PDB file of C-alpha atoms in Angstrom:
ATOM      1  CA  UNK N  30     -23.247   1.411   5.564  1.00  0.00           C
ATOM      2  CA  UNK N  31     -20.706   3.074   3.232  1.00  0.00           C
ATOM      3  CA  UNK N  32     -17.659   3.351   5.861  1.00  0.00           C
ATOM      4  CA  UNK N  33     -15.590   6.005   6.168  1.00  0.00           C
ATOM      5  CA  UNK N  34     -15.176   8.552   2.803  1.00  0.00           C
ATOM      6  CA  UNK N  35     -12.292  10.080   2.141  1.00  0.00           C
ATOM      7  CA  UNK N  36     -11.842  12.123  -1.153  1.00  0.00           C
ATOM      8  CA  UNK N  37     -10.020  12.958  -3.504  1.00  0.00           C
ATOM      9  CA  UNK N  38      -8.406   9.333  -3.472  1.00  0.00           C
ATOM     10  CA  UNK N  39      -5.228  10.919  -4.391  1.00  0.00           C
ATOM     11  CA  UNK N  40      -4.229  14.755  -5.061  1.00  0.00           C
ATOM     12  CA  UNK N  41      -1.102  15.499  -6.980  1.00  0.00           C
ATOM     13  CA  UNK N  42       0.410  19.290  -5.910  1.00  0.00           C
ATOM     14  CA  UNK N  43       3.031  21.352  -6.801  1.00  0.00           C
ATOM     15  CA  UNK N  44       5.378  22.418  -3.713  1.00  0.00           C
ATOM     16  CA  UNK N  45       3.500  25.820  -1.803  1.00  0.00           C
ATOM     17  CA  UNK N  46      -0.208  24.941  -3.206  1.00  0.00           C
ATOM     18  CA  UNK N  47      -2.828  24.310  -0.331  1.00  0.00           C
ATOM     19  CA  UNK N  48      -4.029  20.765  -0.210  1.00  0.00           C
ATOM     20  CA  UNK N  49      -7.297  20.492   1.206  1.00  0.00           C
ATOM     21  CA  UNK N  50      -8.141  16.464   2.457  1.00  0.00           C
ATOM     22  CA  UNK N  51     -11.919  15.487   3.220  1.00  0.00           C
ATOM     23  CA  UNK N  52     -13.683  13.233   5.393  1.00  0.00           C
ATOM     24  CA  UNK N  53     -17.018  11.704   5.764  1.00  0.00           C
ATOM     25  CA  UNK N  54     -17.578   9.309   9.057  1.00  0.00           C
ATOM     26  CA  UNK N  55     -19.698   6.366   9.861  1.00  0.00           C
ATOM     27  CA  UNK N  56     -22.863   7.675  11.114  1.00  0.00           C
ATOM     28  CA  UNK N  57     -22.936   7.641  14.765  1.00  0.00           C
ATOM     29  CA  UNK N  58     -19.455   7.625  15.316  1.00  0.00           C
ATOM     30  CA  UNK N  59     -18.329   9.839  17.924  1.00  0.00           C
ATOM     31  CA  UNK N  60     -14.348   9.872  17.370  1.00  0.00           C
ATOM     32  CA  UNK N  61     -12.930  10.902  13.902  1.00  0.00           C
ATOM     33  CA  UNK N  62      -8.939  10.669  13.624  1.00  0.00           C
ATOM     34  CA  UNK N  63      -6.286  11.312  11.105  1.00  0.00           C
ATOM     35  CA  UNK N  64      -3.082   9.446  10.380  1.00  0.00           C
ATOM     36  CA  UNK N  65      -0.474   9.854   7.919  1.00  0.00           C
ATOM     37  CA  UNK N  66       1.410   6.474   6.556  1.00  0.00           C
ATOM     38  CA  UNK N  67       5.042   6.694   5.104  1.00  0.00           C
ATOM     39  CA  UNK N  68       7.484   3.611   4.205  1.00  0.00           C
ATOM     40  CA  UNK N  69      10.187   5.814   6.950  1.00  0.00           C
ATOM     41  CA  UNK N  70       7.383   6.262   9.560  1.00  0.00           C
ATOM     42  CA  UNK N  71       5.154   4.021   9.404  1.00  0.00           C
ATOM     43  CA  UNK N  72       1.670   4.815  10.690  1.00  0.00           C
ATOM     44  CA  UNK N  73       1.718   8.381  12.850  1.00  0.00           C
ATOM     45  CA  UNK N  74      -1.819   9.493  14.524  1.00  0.00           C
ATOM     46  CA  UNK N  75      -2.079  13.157  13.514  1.00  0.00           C
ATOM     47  CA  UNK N  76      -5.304  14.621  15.422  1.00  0.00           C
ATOM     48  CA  UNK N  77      -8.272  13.183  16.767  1.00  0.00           C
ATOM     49  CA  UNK N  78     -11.801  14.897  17.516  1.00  0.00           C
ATOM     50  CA  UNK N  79     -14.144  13.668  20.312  1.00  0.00           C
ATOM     51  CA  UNK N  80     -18.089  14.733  19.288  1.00  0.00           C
ATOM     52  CA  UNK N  81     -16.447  16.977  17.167  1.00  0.00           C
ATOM     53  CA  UNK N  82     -13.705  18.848  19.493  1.00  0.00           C
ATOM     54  CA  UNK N  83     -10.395  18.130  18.653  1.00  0.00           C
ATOM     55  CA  UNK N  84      -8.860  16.339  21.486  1.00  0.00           C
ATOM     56  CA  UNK N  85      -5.077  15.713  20.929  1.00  0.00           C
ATOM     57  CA  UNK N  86      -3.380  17.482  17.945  1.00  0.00           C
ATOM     58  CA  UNK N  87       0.210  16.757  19.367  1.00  0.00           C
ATOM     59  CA  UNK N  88       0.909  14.510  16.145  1.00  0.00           C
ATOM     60  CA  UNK N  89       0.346  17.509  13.665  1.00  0.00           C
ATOM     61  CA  UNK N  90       3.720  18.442  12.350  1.00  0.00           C
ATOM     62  CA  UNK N  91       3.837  21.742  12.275  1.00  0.00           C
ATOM     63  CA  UNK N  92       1.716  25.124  11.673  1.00  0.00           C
ATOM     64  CA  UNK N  93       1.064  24.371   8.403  1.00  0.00           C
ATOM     65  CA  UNK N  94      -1.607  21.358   9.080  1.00  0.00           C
ATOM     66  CA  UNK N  95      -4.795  22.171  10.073  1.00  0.00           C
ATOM     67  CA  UNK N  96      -7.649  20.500  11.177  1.00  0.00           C
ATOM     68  CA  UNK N  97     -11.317  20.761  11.829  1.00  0.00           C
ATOM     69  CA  UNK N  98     -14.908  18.994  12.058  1.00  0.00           C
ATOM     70  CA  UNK N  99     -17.565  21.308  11.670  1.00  0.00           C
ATOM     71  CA  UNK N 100     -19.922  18.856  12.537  1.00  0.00           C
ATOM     72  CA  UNK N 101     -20.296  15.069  13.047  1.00  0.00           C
ATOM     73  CA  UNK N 102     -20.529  13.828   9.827  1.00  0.00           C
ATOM     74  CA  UNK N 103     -17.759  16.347   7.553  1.00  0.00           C
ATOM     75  CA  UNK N 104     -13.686  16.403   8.577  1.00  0.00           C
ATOM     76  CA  UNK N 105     -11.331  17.894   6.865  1.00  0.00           C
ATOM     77  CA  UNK N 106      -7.460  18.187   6.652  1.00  0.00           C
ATOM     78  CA  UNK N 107      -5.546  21.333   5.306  1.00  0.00           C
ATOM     79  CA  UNK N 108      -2.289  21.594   4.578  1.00  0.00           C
ATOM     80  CA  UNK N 109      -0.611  24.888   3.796  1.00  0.00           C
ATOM     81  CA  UNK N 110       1.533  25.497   2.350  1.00  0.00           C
ATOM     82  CA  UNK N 111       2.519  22.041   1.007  1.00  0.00           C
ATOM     83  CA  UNK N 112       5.963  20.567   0.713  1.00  0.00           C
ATOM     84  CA  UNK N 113       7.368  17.605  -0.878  1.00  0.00           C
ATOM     85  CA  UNK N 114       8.192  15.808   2.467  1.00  0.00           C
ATOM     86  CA  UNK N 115       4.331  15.795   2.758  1.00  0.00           C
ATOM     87  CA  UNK N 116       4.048  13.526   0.359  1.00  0.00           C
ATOM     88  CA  UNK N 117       2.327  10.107   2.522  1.00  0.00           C
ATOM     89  CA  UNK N 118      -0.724   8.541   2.261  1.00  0.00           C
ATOM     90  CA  UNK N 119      -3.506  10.360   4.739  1.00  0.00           C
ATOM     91  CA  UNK N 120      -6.039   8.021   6.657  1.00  0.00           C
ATOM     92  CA  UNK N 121      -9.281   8.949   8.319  1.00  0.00           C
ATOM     93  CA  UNK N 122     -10.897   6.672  10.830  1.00  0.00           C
ATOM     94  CA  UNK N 123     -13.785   6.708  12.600  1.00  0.00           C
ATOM     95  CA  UNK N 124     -15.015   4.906  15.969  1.00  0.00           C
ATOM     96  CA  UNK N 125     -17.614   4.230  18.423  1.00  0.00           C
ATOM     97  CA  UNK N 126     -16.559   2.540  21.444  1.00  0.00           C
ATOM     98  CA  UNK N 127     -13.667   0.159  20.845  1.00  0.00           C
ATOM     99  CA  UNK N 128     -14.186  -0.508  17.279  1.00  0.00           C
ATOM    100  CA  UNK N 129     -12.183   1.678  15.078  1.00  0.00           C
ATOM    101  CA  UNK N 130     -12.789   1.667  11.096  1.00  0.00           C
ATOM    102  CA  UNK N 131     -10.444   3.646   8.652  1.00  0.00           C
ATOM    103  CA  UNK N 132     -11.439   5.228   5.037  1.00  0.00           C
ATOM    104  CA  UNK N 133      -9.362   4.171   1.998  1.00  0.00           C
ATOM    105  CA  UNK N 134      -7.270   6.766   2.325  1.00  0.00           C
ATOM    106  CA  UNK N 135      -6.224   9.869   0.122  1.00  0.00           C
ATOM    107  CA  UNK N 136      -2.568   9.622  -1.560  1.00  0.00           C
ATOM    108  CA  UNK N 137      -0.972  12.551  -1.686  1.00  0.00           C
ATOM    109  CA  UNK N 138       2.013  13.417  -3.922  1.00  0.00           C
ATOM    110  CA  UNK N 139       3.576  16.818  -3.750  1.00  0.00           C
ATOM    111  CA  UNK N 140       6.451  17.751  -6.152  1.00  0.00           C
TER     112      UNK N 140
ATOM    113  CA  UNK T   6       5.872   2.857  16.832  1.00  0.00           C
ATOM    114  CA  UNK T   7       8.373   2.359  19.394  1.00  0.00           C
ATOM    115  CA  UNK T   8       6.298   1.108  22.022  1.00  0.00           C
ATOM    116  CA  UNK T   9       4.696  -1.849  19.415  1.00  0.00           C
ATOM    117  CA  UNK T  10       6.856  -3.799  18.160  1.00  0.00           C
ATOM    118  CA  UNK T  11       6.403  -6.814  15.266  1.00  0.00           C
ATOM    119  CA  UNK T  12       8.654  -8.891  12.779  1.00  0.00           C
ATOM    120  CA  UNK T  13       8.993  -7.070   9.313  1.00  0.00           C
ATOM    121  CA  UNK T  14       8.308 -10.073   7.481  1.00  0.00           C
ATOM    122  CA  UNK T  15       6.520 -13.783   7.191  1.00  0.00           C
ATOM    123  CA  UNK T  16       6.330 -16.146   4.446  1.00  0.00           C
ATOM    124  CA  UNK T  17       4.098 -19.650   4.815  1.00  0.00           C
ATOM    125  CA  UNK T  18       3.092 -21.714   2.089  1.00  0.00           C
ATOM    126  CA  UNK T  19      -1.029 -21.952   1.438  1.00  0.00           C
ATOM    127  CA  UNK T  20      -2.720 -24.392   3.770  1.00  0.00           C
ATOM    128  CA  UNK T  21      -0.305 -23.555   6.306  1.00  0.00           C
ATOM    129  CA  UNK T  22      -0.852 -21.435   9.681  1.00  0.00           C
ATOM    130  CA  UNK T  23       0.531 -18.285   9.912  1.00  0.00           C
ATOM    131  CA  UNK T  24       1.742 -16.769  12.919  1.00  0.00           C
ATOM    132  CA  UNK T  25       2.088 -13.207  13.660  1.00  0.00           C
ATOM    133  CA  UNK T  26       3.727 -11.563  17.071  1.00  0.00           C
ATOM    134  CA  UNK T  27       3.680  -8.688  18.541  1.00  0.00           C
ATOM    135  CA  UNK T  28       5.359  -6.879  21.932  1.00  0.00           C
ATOM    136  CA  UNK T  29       4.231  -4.211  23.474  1.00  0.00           C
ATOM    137  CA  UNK T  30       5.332  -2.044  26.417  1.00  0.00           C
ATOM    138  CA  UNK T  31       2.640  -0.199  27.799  1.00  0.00           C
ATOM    139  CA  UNK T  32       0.774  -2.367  30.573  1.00  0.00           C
ATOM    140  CA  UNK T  33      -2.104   0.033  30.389  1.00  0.00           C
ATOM    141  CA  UNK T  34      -3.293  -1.371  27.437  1.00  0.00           C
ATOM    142  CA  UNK T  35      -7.004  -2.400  27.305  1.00  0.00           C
ATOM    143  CA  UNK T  36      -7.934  -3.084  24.156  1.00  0.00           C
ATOM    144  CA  UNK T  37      -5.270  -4.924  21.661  1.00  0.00           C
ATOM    145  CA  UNK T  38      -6.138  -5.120  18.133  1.00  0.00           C
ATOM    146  CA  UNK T  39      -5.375  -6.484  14.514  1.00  0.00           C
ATOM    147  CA  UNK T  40      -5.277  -5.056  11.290  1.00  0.00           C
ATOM    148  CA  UNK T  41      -4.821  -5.837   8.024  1.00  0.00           C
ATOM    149  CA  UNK T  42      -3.679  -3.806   5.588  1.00  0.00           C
ATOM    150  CA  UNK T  43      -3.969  -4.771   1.720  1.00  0.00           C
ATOM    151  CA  UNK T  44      -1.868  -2.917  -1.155  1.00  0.00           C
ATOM    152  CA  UNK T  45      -3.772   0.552  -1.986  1.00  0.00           C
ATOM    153  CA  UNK T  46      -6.407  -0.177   0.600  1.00  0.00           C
ATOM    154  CA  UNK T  47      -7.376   0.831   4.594  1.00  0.00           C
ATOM    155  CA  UNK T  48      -6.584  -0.716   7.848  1.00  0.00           C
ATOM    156  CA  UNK T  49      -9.136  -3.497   7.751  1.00  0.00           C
ATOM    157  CA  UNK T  50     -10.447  -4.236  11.785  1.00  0.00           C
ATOM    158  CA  UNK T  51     -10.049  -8.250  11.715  1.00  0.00           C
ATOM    159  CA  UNK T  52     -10.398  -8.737  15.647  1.00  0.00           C
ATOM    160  CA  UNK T  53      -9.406  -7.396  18.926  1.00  0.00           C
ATOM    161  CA  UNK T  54      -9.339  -8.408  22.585  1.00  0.00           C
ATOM    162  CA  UNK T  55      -9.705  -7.247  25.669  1.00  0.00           C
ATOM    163  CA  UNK T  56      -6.877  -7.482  28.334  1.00  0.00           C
ATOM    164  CA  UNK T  57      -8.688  -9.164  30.934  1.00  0.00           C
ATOM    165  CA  UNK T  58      -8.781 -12.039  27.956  1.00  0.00           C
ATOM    166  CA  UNK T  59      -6.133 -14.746  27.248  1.00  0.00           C
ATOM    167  CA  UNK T  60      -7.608 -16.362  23.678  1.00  0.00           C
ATOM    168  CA  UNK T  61     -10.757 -15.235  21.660  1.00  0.00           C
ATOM    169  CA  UNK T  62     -11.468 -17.275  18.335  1.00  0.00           C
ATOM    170  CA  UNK T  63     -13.232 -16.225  15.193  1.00  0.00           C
ATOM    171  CA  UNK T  64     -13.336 -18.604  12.559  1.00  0.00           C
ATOM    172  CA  UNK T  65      -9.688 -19.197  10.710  1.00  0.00           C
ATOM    173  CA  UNK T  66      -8.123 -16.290  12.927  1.00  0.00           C
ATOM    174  CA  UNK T  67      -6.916 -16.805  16.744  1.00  0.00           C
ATOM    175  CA  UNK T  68      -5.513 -14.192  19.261  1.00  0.00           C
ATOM    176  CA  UNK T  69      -3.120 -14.867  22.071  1.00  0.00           C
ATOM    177  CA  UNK T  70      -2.491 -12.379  24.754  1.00  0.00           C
ATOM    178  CA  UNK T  71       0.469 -12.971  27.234  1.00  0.00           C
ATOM    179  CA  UNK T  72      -0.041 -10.225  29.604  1.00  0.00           C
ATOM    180  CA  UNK T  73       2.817 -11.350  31.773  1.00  0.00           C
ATOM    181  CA  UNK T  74       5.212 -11.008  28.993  1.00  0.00           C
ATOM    182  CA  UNK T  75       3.167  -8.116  27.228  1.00  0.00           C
ATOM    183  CA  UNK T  76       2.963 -10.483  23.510  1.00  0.00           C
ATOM    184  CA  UNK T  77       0.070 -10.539  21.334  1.00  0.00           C
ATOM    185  CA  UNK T  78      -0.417 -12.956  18.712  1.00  0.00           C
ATOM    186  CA  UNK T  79      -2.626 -13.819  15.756  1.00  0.00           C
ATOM    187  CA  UNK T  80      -2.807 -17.533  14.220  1.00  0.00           C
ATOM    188  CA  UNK T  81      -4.272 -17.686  10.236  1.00  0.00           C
ATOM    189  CA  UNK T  82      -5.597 -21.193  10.214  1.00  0.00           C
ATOM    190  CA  UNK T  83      -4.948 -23.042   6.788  1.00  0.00           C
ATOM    191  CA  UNK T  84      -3.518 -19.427   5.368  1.00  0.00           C
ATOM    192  CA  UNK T  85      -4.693 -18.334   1.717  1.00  0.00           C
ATOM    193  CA  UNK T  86      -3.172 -16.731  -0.744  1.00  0.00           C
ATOM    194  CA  UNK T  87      -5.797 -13.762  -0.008  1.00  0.00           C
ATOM    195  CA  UNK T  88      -3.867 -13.503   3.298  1.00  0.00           C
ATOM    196  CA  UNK T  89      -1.219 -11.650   1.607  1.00  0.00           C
ATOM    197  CA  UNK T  90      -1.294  -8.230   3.211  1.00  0.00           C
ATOM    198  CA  UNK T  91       0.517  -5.947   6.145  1.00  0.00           C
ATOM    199  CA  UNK T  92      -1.081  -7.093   9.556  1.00  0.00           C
ATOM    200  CA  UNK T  93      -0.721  -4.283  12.272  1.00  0.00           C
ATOM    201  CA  UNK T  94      -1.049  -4.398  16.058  1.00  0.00           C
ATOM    202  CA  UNK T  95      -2.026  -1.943  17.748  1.00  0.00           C
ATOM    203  CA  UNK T  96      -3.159  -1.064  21.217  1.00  0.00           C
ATOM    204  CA  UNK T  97      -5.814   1.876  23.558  1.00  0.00           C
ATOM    205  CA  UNK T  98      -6.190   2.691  26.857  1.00  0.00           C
ATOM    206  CA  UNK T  99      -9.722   3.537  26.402  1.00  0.00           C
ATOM    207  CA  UNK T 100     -12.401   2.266  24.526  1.00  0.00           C
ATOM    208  CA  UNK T 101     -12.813   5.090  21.319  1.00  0.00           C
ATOM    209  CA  UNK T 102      -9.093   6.341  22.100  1.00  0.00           C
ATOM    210  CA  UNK T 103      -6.142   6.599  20.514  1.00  0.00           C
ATOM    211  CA  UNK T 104      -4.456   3.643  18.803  1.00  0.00           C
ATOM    212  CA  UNK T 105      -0.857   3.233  18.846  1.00  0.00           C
ATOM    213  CA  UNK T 106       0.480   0.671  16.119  1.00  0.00           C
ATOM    214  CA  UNK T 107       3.076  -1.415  15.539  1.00  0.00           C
ATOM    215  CA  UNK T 108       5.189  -1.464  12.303  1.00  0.00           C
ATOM    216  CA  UNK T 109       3.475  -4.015  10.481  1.00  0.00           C
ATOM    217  CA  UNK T 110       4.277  -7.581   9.287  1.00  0.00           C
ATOM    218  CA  UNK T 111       4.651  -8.094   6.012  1.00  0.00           C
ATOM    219  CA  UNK T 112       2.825 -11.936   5.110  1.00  0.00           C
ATOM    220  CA  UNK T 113       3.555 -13.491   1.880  1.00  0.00           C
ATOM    221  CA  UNK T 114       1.649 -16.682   0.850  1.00  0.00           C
ATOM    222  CA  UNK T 115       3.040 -18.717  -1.568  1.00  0.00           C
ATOM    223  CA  UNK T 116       0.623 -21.019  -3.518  1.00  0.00           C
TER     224      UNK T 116
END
């Protein structure tokens, strides 16, 4: 099994671009989730998506991130417009009952 | 987050055990976890336990769970240099859910 894909790996933007993150689960996963990781706040669960409906987006900053799963095996991420504070590495995990596996991650630098 | 919290920092010499607390809050919790987190990489699952469990064992790693107190630990038998990483608690109320982490603690081996 390949694990969780996430791509790109990292995605350098200029301020007011849309950044568009990806995500490929472990087959037969039923949960997908998002986190962001920064050095001030450590490691904050963004959205999460049950069989493919999102569940709990209370984590998702503001109007500009998006989120959606299309279908089981394809996430993705959007942010837009894109500021520098958005600048954190972006984790996708997947799970099937209590075992939770996250991708590499995509780093994300926005000047 | 808040309701997770861990020691920023350990440092053991190789051979050594290592080991790593964590405090929680929430007395909900069902499923605790640990993670390990190497530079440029994903959360890594390295074990979990359920909270009707004091001690599970797997190979060089061992978690405690306190429930009365609400601490979680993990022992690194005869630590390696390889155990340099960021280890994370974290902790669900339902099997699949959402995970809520601690900080991290930073473990330094020194050869």
């Amino acid at each position: 099994d390949a694990g969780v894909i996430q791509s790109p790996r990292h995605e350098v933007t200029e301020m007011g671009q849309e950044v568009t993150l990806r995500c490929k689960p472990i087959s037969g996963h039923d949960y997908l989730f998002w986190y962001r990781q920064t050095m001030m706040r450590g490691l904050e669960l963004l959205i999460y998506f049950n069989n493919n409906v999102p569940i709990d987006d209370s984590g998702m900053p503001e109007d500009r991130f998006s989120a959606k799963m299309p279908n089981a095996s394809f996430s993705t991420l959007k942010i837009q417009p894109s500021e520098p504070r958005d600048s954190a590495v972006y984790f996708c995990a997947s799970s099937v009952k209590n075992e939770q596996y996250f991708g590499p991650g995509t780093r994300l630098t926005v000047t | 987050g808040e309701d997770v919290e861990q020691s920023l920092f350990l440092s053991v010499r190789e051979g050594d055990s290592s080991v790593i607390n964590c405090t929680y809050t929430d007395s909900s919790s069902t499923y605790l976890y640990w993670y390990k987190q190497e530079p440029g990489a994903g959360l890594q699952l390295l074990t979990y336990i359920f909270s009707n469990m004091d001690m599970k064992q797997d190979q060089r790693l061992t978690v405690l769970l306190n429930k009365k107190d609400k601490h979680l630990s993990l022992r690194i038998a005869d630590t390696q240099t390889g155990d340099s990483a960021i280890y994370f608690c974290a902790f669900s109320r339902n099997a699949g859910n959402m995970l809520t982490f601690g900080g991290g603690t930073r473990l330094m081996v020194k050869p």
